[in-house]
């Protein structure tokens, strides 16, 4: 079970997932190396969220294999807590804990889950809040922050767990256009720091700029993929072309 | 903000501006209550000269009746405390991941929620022994204790439903965020879910308390010395004078009203306040 950085950090092989009769993922395979930033794009309902939610076991899969640093997710004996310490996740709706301040949101999990010393966790949390450029908002409650600010707290909260890979599910989709930029900027910083990121996004300009690899999904399969330059310029599949022409 | 439950009190309050707590106009109620109690009494007093006036009879008995009422309140506190603790556990049982726990908690909840309170009280009265053997000691099991147990059963079932409803009303994103931060299920409940539920549970819980308080008089039927029982005894010892009925029972109504109405107002106030924040 020992994993080395020479192998993919996240390895998805022939994954199938159904909700009842609805076959949502129909054999998806992709690999993510340490430090890679990959973007998953595709029309609504194509299974993007479902796919990344399978990576941290929020959804289970019926067939195939997902390995995160050698841990098999599709294993009945899976220690979900151990997996989730390695995999962070940021949601479209932020999902901050509204009854806790920004600082508490960030430091709670390290204290309670990682059993970090409170003062150390607080120090780290303050540094992270500074990193996402929210100095001075430590004691604000989520309800007192703008969408973009909340999302940056959510990113800091995820970072506080020191994950090896972070999943982003359309994290700018619920934001006002003015605040989209500040969140994308934060993610770009992370990518430059070498964080492994799996992003579902509709921001094509951003994807082109930060992604090492782009995957286009439609109706539960990966239709086409490649590095951004070739992907955007020389899309071959008609579905990809149609999607890109609509969104660009 | 959707709050699925079949308790009418949990229906969304209109998010109008919250009025100040206890926008009570008690002086409105007092005169009416007083007229109800003393009006008939005074009318009779003029016709029967030699007998003591109903008002002064009532005043003579008032200290005892107040003691009886205090006993009602004690029963209500204890039944509420007991029902809340057990009901809280039962409510969490209803959202357990274990199907056995979930289904049996659901069954117990529904069973006691759909049983008449009086029948539950009778069950407690006549099925529980009058004393119990605890480590060889005979511990008496008085009627009032049985009444508390009997009344705590429906409270338990309703609290269980309040807890389940409040937990279900939170967006699933809260669970998912906590899960992805590797919280255990217990930590998620304790640190994330329940703290957010408290304010949603408070209004229906207080409403339940009001209903329970008024239901404590049911204990008179099974012979507990609470305010109704004492009133009956007082009336009997006064020779069953019919002109005493209205003032005596009116007095009890007034006691309950003065106690329960502020609670109802406070509940409304809380609902409006939280309709804003959540
Ligand atoms: N919990 C669920 N139960 C049943 N069906 C679901 C569930 N979650 C998603 N689905 C269905 O699975 C399909 C894929 O959903 P998914 O959310 O993964 O799409 P998506 O690519 O993320 O779309 P979008 O861009 O709109 O977010 C949809 O048809 C959706 O209705
Ligand atoms: Mg989605």
Coordinates of C-alpha atoms and ligand atoms in Angstrom, one line a residue:
Chain A
X1 CA 0.0 0.0 0.0
X2 CA 3.0 2.3 0.0
X3 CA 2.6 5.1 -2.4
X4 CA 5.5 7.1 -3.9
X5 CA 5.3 10.6 -5.5
X6 CA 6.3 9.0 -8.8
X7 CA 2.8 7.4 -9.0
X8 CA -0.4 9.3 -9.5
X9 CA -1.6 10.9 -6.3
X10 CA -5.2 10.3 -7.4
X11 CA -5.8 7.5 -9.7
X12 CA -9.4 7.0 -11.1
X13 CA -9.9 3.8 -13.1
X14 CA -13.1 2.9 -15.0
X15 CA -15.4 4.3 -12.4
X16 CA -19.2 3.6 -12.6
X17 CA -21.7 5.3 -10.4
X18 CA -25.5 5.1 -10.5
X19 CA -28.2 6.8 -8.4
X20 CA -30.9 4.1 -8.6
X21 CA -31.6 3.6 -12.3
X22 CA -29.7 6.7 -13.3
X23 CA -26.3 5.8 -14.6
X24 CA -24.3 8.9 -14.0
X25 CA -20.7 7.9 -14.4
X26 CA -20.0 5.4 -17.1
X27 CA -16.4 4.4 -16.9
X28 CA -14.3 7.4 -16.1
X29 CA -10.5 7.1 -15.8
X30 CA -8.0 9.8 -15.1
X31 CA -4.8 10.3 -13.2
X32 CA -3.6 13.3 -11.2
X33 CA 0.1 13.6 -10.3
X34 CA 1.3 15.4 -7.2
X35 CA 1.3 19.1 -7.8
X36 CA -1.0 18.9 -10.8
X37 CA -3.9 21.2 -11.3
X38 CA -6.6 19.6 -13.4
X39 CA -9.9 21.1 -14.5
X40 CA -13.0 19.2 -15.3
X41 CA -15.5 21.0 -17.5
X42 CA -18.7 19.9 -19.2
X43 CA -22.4 20.6 -19.5
X44 CA -24.7 20.6 -16.5
X45 CA -25.7 17.2 -15.3
X46 CA -22.8 15.4 -17.0
X47 CA -21.6 14.1 -13.6
X48 CA -18.7 16.4 -12.7
X49 CA -19.8 17.0 -9.1
X50 CA -20.6 13.3 -8.7
X51 CA -17.1 12.4 -9.9
X52 CA -15.2 14.6 -7.5
X53 CA -17.5 13.7 -4.6
X54 CA -16.5 10.1 -5.2
X55 CA -12.9 11.0 -4.6
X56 CA -13.5 11.8 -0.9
X57 CA -16.2 9.2 -0.5
X58 CA -19.1 11.6 -0.1
X59 CA -20.6 9.4 -2.9
X60 CA -19.8 5.7 -3.2
X61 CA -19.1 4.0 -6.5
X62 CA -20.5 0.8 -7.9
X63 CA -17.6 -0.3 -10.1
X64 CA -14.0 0.6 -10.7
X65 CA -11.3 2.0 -8.5
X66 CA -10.3 5.3 -7.0
X67 CA -7.0 5.5 -5.3
X68 CA -5.7 8.4 -3.3
X69 CA -2.1 8.0 -2.3
X70 CA -2.6 4.3 -2.6
X71 CA -5.8 4.2 -0.4
X72 CA -8.6 2.4 -2.3
X73 CA -11.8 4.4 -1.9
X74 CA -13.9 1.6 -3.3
X75 CA -13.2 -0.7 -0.3
X76 CA -15.8 -1.6 2.2
X77 CA -13.2 -1.4 4.9
X78 CA -12.1 2.1 3.9
X79 CA -11.2 4.4 6.8
X80 CA -13.1 7.4 5.5
X81 CA -11.7 9.7 8.2
X82 CA -8.1 8.8 7.2
X83 CA -9.0 9.5 3.5
X84 CA -10.6 12.8 4.3
X85 CA -7.6 14.1 6.1
X86 CA -5.7 13.8 2.8
X87 CA -8.5 15.2 0.6
X88 CA -9.9 18.7 1.2
X89 CA -13.0 20.0 -0.4
X90 CA -14.5 23.4 -1.2
X91 CA -18.2 23.7 -2.2
X92 CA -20.2 25.9 -4.5
X93 CA -22.3 27.0 -1.5
X94 CA -19.3 27.6 0.8
X95 CA -21.0 25.6 3.6
X96 CA -19.2 27.5 6.4
X97 CA -20.5 26.8 9.9
X98 CA -22.7 29.9 10.4
X99 CA -22.6 29.7 14.2
X100 CA -18.8 30.0 14.3
X101 CA -16.5 32.9 13.4
X102 CA -14.2 32.8 10.4
X103 CA -11.3 32.0 12.7
X104 CA -13.2 29.3 14.5
X105 CA -14.3 27.8 11.2
X106 CA -10.7 27.5 10.2
X107 CA -9.2 26.2 13.4
X108 CA -12.0 23.9 14.6
X109 CA -11.1 20.9 12.6
X110 CA -7.4 21.0 13.3
X111 CA -8.2 21.1 17.0
X112 CA -11.0 18.6 17.1
X113 CA -9.9 16.2 14.3
X114 CA -6.1 16.5 14.2
X115 CA -6.0 17.1 18.0
X116 CA -3.6 20.0 17.4
X117 CA -2.7 22.3 20.3
X118 CA -5.2 25.1 20.4
X119 CA -2.6 27.9 20.3
X120 CA -0.7 26.3 17.5
X121 CA -4.0 25.8 15.5
X122 CA -5.0 29.4 16.1
X123 CA -1.6 30.7 14.9
X124 CA -1.9 28.6 11.7
X125 CA -5.5 29.7 11.2
X126 CA -4.6 33.3 11.5
X127 CA -1.8 32.8 9.0
X128 CA -4.1 31.1 6.6
X129 CA -6.7 33.8 6.9
X130 CA -4.0 36.3 6.1
X131 CA -2.9 34.1 3.1
X132 CA -6.5 34.3 1.7
X133 CA -6.3 38.1 2.2
X134 CA -8.9 38.3 4.9
X135 CA -6.9 39.9 7.7
X136 CA -9.2 41.7 10.1
X137 CA -12.1 39.4 9.4
X138 CA -11.1 36.7 11.9
X139 CA -14.0 37.4 14.2
X140 CA -16.7 38.0 11.6
X141 CA -19.4 35.4 11.4
X142 CA -20.1 33.9 7.9
X143 CA -23.3 35.9 7.7
X144 CA -21.4 39.1 7.9
X145 CA -19.1 38.3 5.0
X146 CA -19.6 38.6 1.3
X147 CA -19.8 35.4 -0.9
X148 CA -16.3 35.8 -2.1
X149 CA -15.0 36.3 1.4
X150 CA -16.9 33.3 2.7
X151 CA -15.5 31.2 -0.1
X152 CA -12.0 32.3 0.8
X153 CA -12.6 31.4 4.5
X154 CA -13.8 28.0 3.2
X155 CA -10.6 27.6 1.3
X156 CA -8.6 28.5 4.4
X157 CA -10.6 26.0 6.4
X158 CA -9.8 23.3 4.0
X159 CA -6.1 24.2 3.9
X160 CA -5.9 24.1 7.7
X161 CA -6.3 20.4 7.5
X162 CA -3.1 20.3 5.5
X163 CA -4.6 18.1 2.8
X164 CA -2.5 16.6 0.0
X165 CA -5.2 17.4 -2.7
X166 CA -8.1 19.7 -2.7
X167 CA -11.4 19.3 -4.7
X168 CA -13.1 22.4 -5.9
X169 CA -16.7 22.1 -7.0
X170 CA -17.7 25.2 -9.1
X171 CA -16.5 27.3 -6.2
X172 CA -17.2 30.6 -8.0
X173 CA -20.6 29.6 -9.5
X174 CA -22.6 31.2 -6.7
X175 CA -20.6 34.4 -6.5
X176 CA -21.2 37.9 -7.8
X177 CA -19.1 38.7 -10.8
X178 CA -17.0 41.2 -8.9
X179 CA -15.9 38.7 -6.3
X180 CA -15.1 35.8 -8.7
X181 CA -11.7 37.2 -9.4
X182 CA -10.6 37.3 -5.7
X183 CA -11.4 33.7 -5.2
X184 CA -9.7 32.6 -8.5
X185 CA -6.7 34.6 -7.4
X186 CA -6.6 32.6 -4.1
X187 CA -6.8 29.3 -6.0
X188 CA -4.0 30.4 -8.3
X189 CA -1.8 31.2 -5.4
X190 CA -2.4 27.6 -4.1
X191 CA -1.6 26.1 -7.5
X192 CA 1.6 28.1 -7.6
X193 CA 2.5 26.8 -4.2
X194 CA 2.3 23.3 -5.6
X195 CA -1.0 22.2 -4.2
X196 CA -2.6 19.4 -6.1
X197 CA -6.0 20.6 -7.2
X198 CA -9.0 19.0 -8.9
X199 CA -11.3 21.7 -10.1
X200 CA -14.8 21.6 -11.6
X201 CA -15.3 25.0 -13.2
X202 CA -17.0 27.0 -15.9
X203 CA -14.3 29.7 -15.9
X204 CA -12.6 28.8 -19.1
X205 CA -10.1 31.7 -19.0
X206 CA -9.0 30.5 -15.5
X207 CA -8.8 26.9 -16.6
X208 CA -6.6 27.8 -19.5
X209 CA -4.3 29.8 -17.3
X210 CA -3.8 27.5 -14.3
X211 CA -4.7 24.0 -15.5
X212 CA -2.0 21.4 -16.4
X213 CA -4.7 19.2 -17.9
X214 CA -8.3 19.7 -18.9
X215 CA -11.0 17.0 -19.0
X216 CA -14.3 17.5 -20.9
X217 CA -17.1 15.3 -19.6
X218 CA -20.5 14.7 -21.1
X219 CA -23.2 12.2 -20.1
X220 CA -20.9 10.4 -17.7
X221 CA -17.8 9.8 -19.9
X222 CA -14.7 11.8 -20.6
X223 CA -15.1 12.9 -24.2
X224 CA -11.8 14.6 -24.7
X225 CA -8.9 15.8 -22.7
X226 CA -5.5 17.4 -23.0
X227 CA -3.3 20.2 -21.9
X228 CA -5.0 23.6 -22.2
X229 CA -3.2 24.8 -25.3
X230 CA -4.2 21.8 -27.5
X231 CA -7.6 21.4 -25.8
X232 CA -8.8 24.9 -26.5
X233 CA -7.3 25.2 -29.9
X234 CA -7.7 21.8 -31.5
X235 CA -10.8 20.3 -29.9
X236 CA -11.7 17.3 -32.1
X237 CA -14.9 16.0 -30.8
X238 CA -18.1 17.8 -32.0
X239 CA -19.6 17.9 -28.5
X240 CA -16.5 19.6 -27.1
X241 CA -16.6 22.1 -30.0
X242 CA -20.2 22.8 -29.4
X243 CA -19.7 23.3 -25.7
X244 CA -16.7 25.5 -26.1
X245 CA -18.5 27.7 -28.7
X246 CA -21.4 28.2 -26.3
X247 CA -19.3 29.1 -23.3
X248 CA -16.4 31.1 -24.8
Chain B
X1 CA -35.3 28.0 5.8
X2 CA -37.7 25.2 5.1
X3 CA -38.8 23.5 8.2
X4 CA -40.7 20.2 7.7
X5 CA -42.8 19.1 10.6
X6 CA -46.4 18.5 11.4
X7 CA -46.3 20.6 14.6
X8 CA -48.3 23.7 13.7
X9 CA -46.2 25.8 16.0
X10 CA -43.2 25.2 13.8
X11 CA -44.8 26.8 10.8
X12 CA -42.8 29.7 9.6
X13 CA -43.6 32.9 11.4
X14 CA -44.2 35.9 9.2
X15 CA -40.9 37.6 9.1
X16 CA -42.3 41.0 10.1
X17 CA -40.4 43.2 12.5
X18 CA -40.2 41.4 15.8
X19 CA -42.2 43.2 18.4
X20 CA -40.6 43.7 21.8
X21 CA -40.7 40.7 24.0
X22 CA -43.8 40.6 26.1
X23 CA -45.8 43.1 24.2
X24 CA -48.1 42.0 27.0
X25 CA -51.2 44.0 27.7
X26 CA -51.8 42.2 31.0
X27 CA -54.1 45.0 32.2
X28 CA -56.4 44.0 29.3
X29 CA -56.8 40.5 30.7
X30 CA -56.9 41.2 34.4
X31 CA -60.2 43.1 34.5
X32 CA -61.9 40.5 32.4
X33 CA -60.5 37.7 34.6
X34 CA -61.5 39.5 37.8
X35 CA -65.0 40.1 36.5
X36 CA -65.3 36.4 35.6
X37 CA -64.2 35.4 39.0
X38 CA -65.8 37.8 41.3
X39 CA -68.8 39.0 39.2
X40 CA -71.0 36.0 39.9
X41 CA -69.7 35.8 43.4
X42 CA -70.7 39.4 44.2
X43 CA -74.1 38.9 42.7
X44 CA -74.7 35.9 45.0
X45 CA -73.2 37.7 48.0
X46 CA -76.0 40.3 48.0
X47 CA -78.7 37.7 48.1
X48 CA -77.3 35.5 50.9
X49 CA -76.5 37.7 53.9
X50 CA -75.8 35.2 56.6
X51 CA -73.3 33.1 54.5
X52 CA -69.7 34.2 54.0
X53 CA -69.3 36.0 50.7
X54 CA -67.8 33.8 47.8
X55 CA -64.9 36.3 47.5
X56 CA -63.8 35.9 51.1
X57 CA -64.2 32.2 50.9
X58 CA -61.9 32.2 47.9
X59 CA -59.4 34.4 49.8
X60 CA -59.4 31.9 52.7
X61 CA -58.6 29.1 50.4
X62 CA -56.3 30.9 48.1
X63 CA -53.0 30.0 49.9
X64 CA -53.8 26.3 49.7
X65 CA -54.9 26.6 46.1
X66 CA -51.6 28.5 45.3
X67 CA -49.7 25.7 46.9
X68 CA -51.6 23.2 44.7
X69 CA -50.7 25.3 41.7
X70 CA -47.1 25.3 42.7
X71 CA -47.3 21.5 42.8
X72 CA -48.6 21.6 39.2
X73 CA -45.6 23.6 38.2
X74 CA -43.3 21.2 39.9
X75 CA -44.9 18.3 38.1
X76 CA -44.5 20.3 34.8
X77 CA -40.8 21.1 35.4
X78 CA -40.0 17.5 36.3
X79 CA -42.0 16.0 33.4
X80 CA -40.5 18.4 31.0
X81 CA -36.9 17.8 32.2
X82 CA -37.4 14.0 32.1
X83 CA -39.2 14.1 28.7
X84 CA -36.6 16.4 27.2
X85 CA -33.7 14.2 28.2
X86 CA -35.2 11.0 27.0
X87 CA -36.9 12.6 24.0
X88 CA -33.6 14.2 23.0
X89 CA -31.9 10.8 23.0
X90 CA -34.9 9.3 21.1
X91 CA -34.8 12.1 18.6
X92 CA -31.1 11.4 17.9
X93 CA -32.0 7.7 17.7
X94 CA -34.4 8.7 14.9
X95 CA -31.5 10.0 12.8
X96 CA -29.1 7.1 13.6
X97 CA -27.3 5.4 10.8
X98 CA -28.3 2.1 12.4
X99 CA -31.6 1.0 10.8
X100 CA -32.6 -0.8 14.0
X101 CA -32.1 2.2 16.2
X102 CA -33.7 4.5 13.7
X103 CA -36.8 2.4 13.2
X104 CA -37.4 1.6 16.8
X105 CA -36.9 5.2 17.9
X106 CA -39.4 6.2 15.2
X107 CA -41.9 3.6 16.4
X108 CA -41.7 4.6 20.0
X109 CA -42.0 8.3 19.1
X110 CA -45.0 7.8 16.9
X111 CA -46.6 5.5 19.4
X112 CA -46.5 8.0 22.3
X113 CA -47.2 11.0 20.1
X114 CA -50.5 9.5 19.0
X115 CA -51.7 8.4 22.4
X116 CA -54.1 10.4 24.5
X117 CA -52.2 12.0 27.4
X118 CA -54.8 10.9 29.9
X119 CA -54.5 7.2 28.8
X120 CA -50.7 7.4 29.3
X121 CA -51.3 8.9 32.7
X122 CA -53.6 6.1 33.7
X123 CA -51.1 3.5 32.4
X124 CA -48.4 5.1 34.6
X125 CA -50.7 5.2 37.6
X126 CA -52.0 1.7 37.5
X127 CA -49.1 -0.2 36.0
X128 CA -46.3 1.1 38.2
X129 CA -46.0 -0.4 41.6
X130 CA -46.6 1.8 44.7
X131 CA -43.1 1.0 45.9
X132 CA -40.0 -0.5 44.5
X133 CA -37.2 -2.7 45.8
X134 CA -33.9 -1.0 45.3
X135 CA -31.0 -3.0 46.7
X136 CA -33.2 -4.5 49.4
X137 CA -34.7 -1.1 50.4
X138 CA -38.3 -0.4 49.9
X139 CA -38.5 2.9 48.0
X140 CA -42.0 4.4 47.9
X141 CA -43.3 5.4 44.5
X142 CA -45.9 8.0 45.2
X143 CA -48.7 9.1 42.9
X144 CA -47.1 12.4 42.0
X145 CA -44.0 10.6 40.8
X146 CA -46.1 8.4 38.7
X147 CA -47.9 11.4 37.3
X148 CA -44.5 12.9 36.3
X149 CA -43.5 9.7 34.6
X150 CA -46.9 9.4 32.8
X151 CA -46.8 13.0 31.6
X152 CA -43.2 12.8 30.5
X153 CA -44.1 10.1 28.0
X154 CA -45.9 12.4 25.5
X155 CA -43.4 15.1 26.2
X156 CA -40.6 12.7 25.3
X157 CA -42.3 11.7 22.0
X158 CA -42.9 15.4 21.0
X159 CA -39.3 16.4 21.9
X160 CA -38.1 13.5 19.9
X161 CA -40.0 14.8 16.9
X162 CA -38.8 18.4 17.5
X163 CA -35.2 17.2 17.5
X164 CA -35.6 15.1 14.4
X165 CA -37.4 18.0 12.6
X166 CA -34.7 20.5 13.5
X167 CA -31.8 18.3 12.4
X168 CA -33.5 17.5 9.1
X169 CA -34.2 21.2 8.5
X170 CA -30.5 22.0 8.3
X171 CA -29.0 22.1 4.8
X172 CA -27.2 18.9 3.9
X173 CA -24.2 21.0 3.0
X174 CA -23.4 21.4 6.7
X175 CA -23.1 17.6 7.0
X176 CA -21.0 17.3 3.9
X177 CA -18.7 20.1 4.9
X178 CA -18.1 18.5 8.3
X179 CA -17.7 15.1 6.7
X180 CA -15.1 16.3 4.3
X181 CA -13.2 17.9 7.2
X182 CA -13.0 14.3 8.7
X183 CA -15.2 15.0 11.7
X184 CA -16.7 11.9 13.1
X185 CA -20.5 11.6 13.0
X186 CA -20.7 12.3 16.7
X187 CA -18.5 15.4 16.4
X188 CA -20.5 16.6 13.5
X189 CA -23.7 16.3 15.5
X190 CA -22.3 17.8 18.7
X191 CA -20.2 20.6 17.2
X192 CA -21.9 21.5 14.0
X193 CA -25.5 20.3 13.8
X194 CA -27.0 20.6 17.3
X195 CA -25.7 24.0 18.1
X196 CA -27.5 25.3 15.0
X197 CA -30.6 23.4 15.9
X198 CA -31.1 24.8 19.4
X199 CA -32.6 28.0 18.3
X200 CA -34.9 26.2 15.9
X201 CA -36.0 23.9 18.6
X202 CA -36.6 26.5 21.3
X203 CA -40.0 27.8 20.2
X204 CA -41.7 24.5 19.6
X205 CA -40.1 23.2 22.8
X206 CA -41.6 26.1 24.9
X207 CA -44.9 25.7 23.2
X208 CA -44.8 22.0 24.3
X209 CA -44.0 23.2 27.8
X210 CA -47.1 25.4 27.8
X211 CA -49.3 22.5 26.7
X212 CA -47.8 20.2 29.3
X213 CA -48.4 22.8 32.1
X214 CA -52.0 22.9 31.3
X215 CA -52.2 19.2 31.1
X216 CA -50.9 18.7 34.6
X217 CA -54.4 19.1 35.9
X218 CA -55.1 15.7 34.4
X219 CA -53.3 14.4 37.4
X220 CA -56.4 15.4 39.5
X221 CA -58.3 12.6 37.8
X222 CA -55.8 10.1 39.2
X223 CA -55.9 11.7 42.6
X224 CA -52.7 13.7 42.8
X225 CA -53.0 16.7 45.2
X226 CA -52.6 19.3 42.6
X227 CA -54.7 22.5 42.2
X228 CA -57.8 20.9 40.7
X229 CA -58.0 18.2 43.3
X230 CA -57.6 20.8 46.1
X231 CA -60.2 23.0 44.6
X232 CA -62.6 20.1 44.5
X233 CA -61.9 19.3 48.1
X234 CA -62.3 23.0 49.1
X235 CA -65.6 23.2 47.4
X236 CA -66.8 20.1 49.0
X237 CA -65.8 21.3 52.5
X238 CA -67.7 24.5 51.9
X239 CA -70.8 22.4 51.5
X240 CA -70.9 22.5 47.7
X241 CA -72.3 26.0 47.4
X242 CA -73.0 26.5 43.7
X243 CA -72.1 30.2 43.7
X244 CA -68.6 29.2 44.6
X245 CA -67.9 27.2 41.5
X246 CA -67.3 30.2 39.1
X247 CA -64.9 32.1 41.4
X248 CA -62.9 29.0 42.3
X249 CA -62.5 27.6 38.8
X250 CA -62.1 31.1 37.4
X251 CA -59.3 31.6 39.8
X252 CA -57.5 28.5 38.5
X253 CA -58.0 29.6 34.9
X254 CA -56.5 32.9 35.8
X255 CA -53.5 31.3 37.4
X256 CA -52.8 29.2 34.3
X257 CA -53.4 32.1 32.0
X258 CA -51.0 34.4 33.9
X259 CA -48.3 31.7 33.8
X260 CA -48.8 30.4 30.3
X261 CA -49.6 33.5 28.3
X262 CA -46.1 35.2 28.8
X263 CA -44.6 31.9 27.6
X264 CA -46.7 31.9 24.5
X265 CA -45.7 35.6 23.8
X266 CA -42.1 34.8 24.4
X267 CA -42.3 31.9 22.0
X268 CA -43.9 34.1 19.3
X269 CA -41.2 36.7 19.9
X270 CA -38.4 34.0 19.5
X271 CA -39.9 32.7 16.3
X272 CA -40.0 36.1 14.8
X273 CA -36.4 36.8 15.9
X274 CA -35.1 33.6 14.4
X275 CA -37.2 33.9 11.3
X276 CA -34.8 36.9 10.7
X277 CA -31.5 35.4 11.4
X278 CA -31.7 31.9 9.9
Ligands
LIG1 N1 -27.9 12.4 -4.7 C1 -28.4 12.2 -5.9 N2 -29.5 11.4 -6.1 C2 -30.0 11.2 -7.3 N3 -29.5 11.7 -8.4 C3 -28.5 12.6 -8.3 C4 -27.8 12.8 -7.0 N4 -26.8 13.7 -7.2 C5 -26.8 13.9 -8.6 N5 -27.7 13.2 -9.2 C6 -28.0 13.2 -10.7 O1 -26.8 12.9 -11.3 C7 -26.6 13.6 -12.5 C8 -25.2 14.3 -12.5 O2 -25.2 15.2 -11.4 P1 -24.0 16.1 -11.1 O3 -24.4 17.0 -10.0 O4 -22.8 15.3 -10.9 O5 -23.8 17.0 -12.4 P2 -22.8 18.2 -12.7 O6 -22.0 17.8 -13.9 O7 -22.1 18.5 -11.5 O8 -23.8 19.3 -13.1 P3 -23.8 20.9 -12.7 O9 -22.9 21.5 -13.7 O10 -25.2 21.3 -12.9 O11 -23.3 21.0 -11.3 C9 -27.7 14.5 -12.6 O12 -28.7 14.0 -13.5 C10 -28.3 14.6 -11.2 O13 -29.7 14.8 -11.3
LIG2 MG1 -22.1 20.2 -10.1

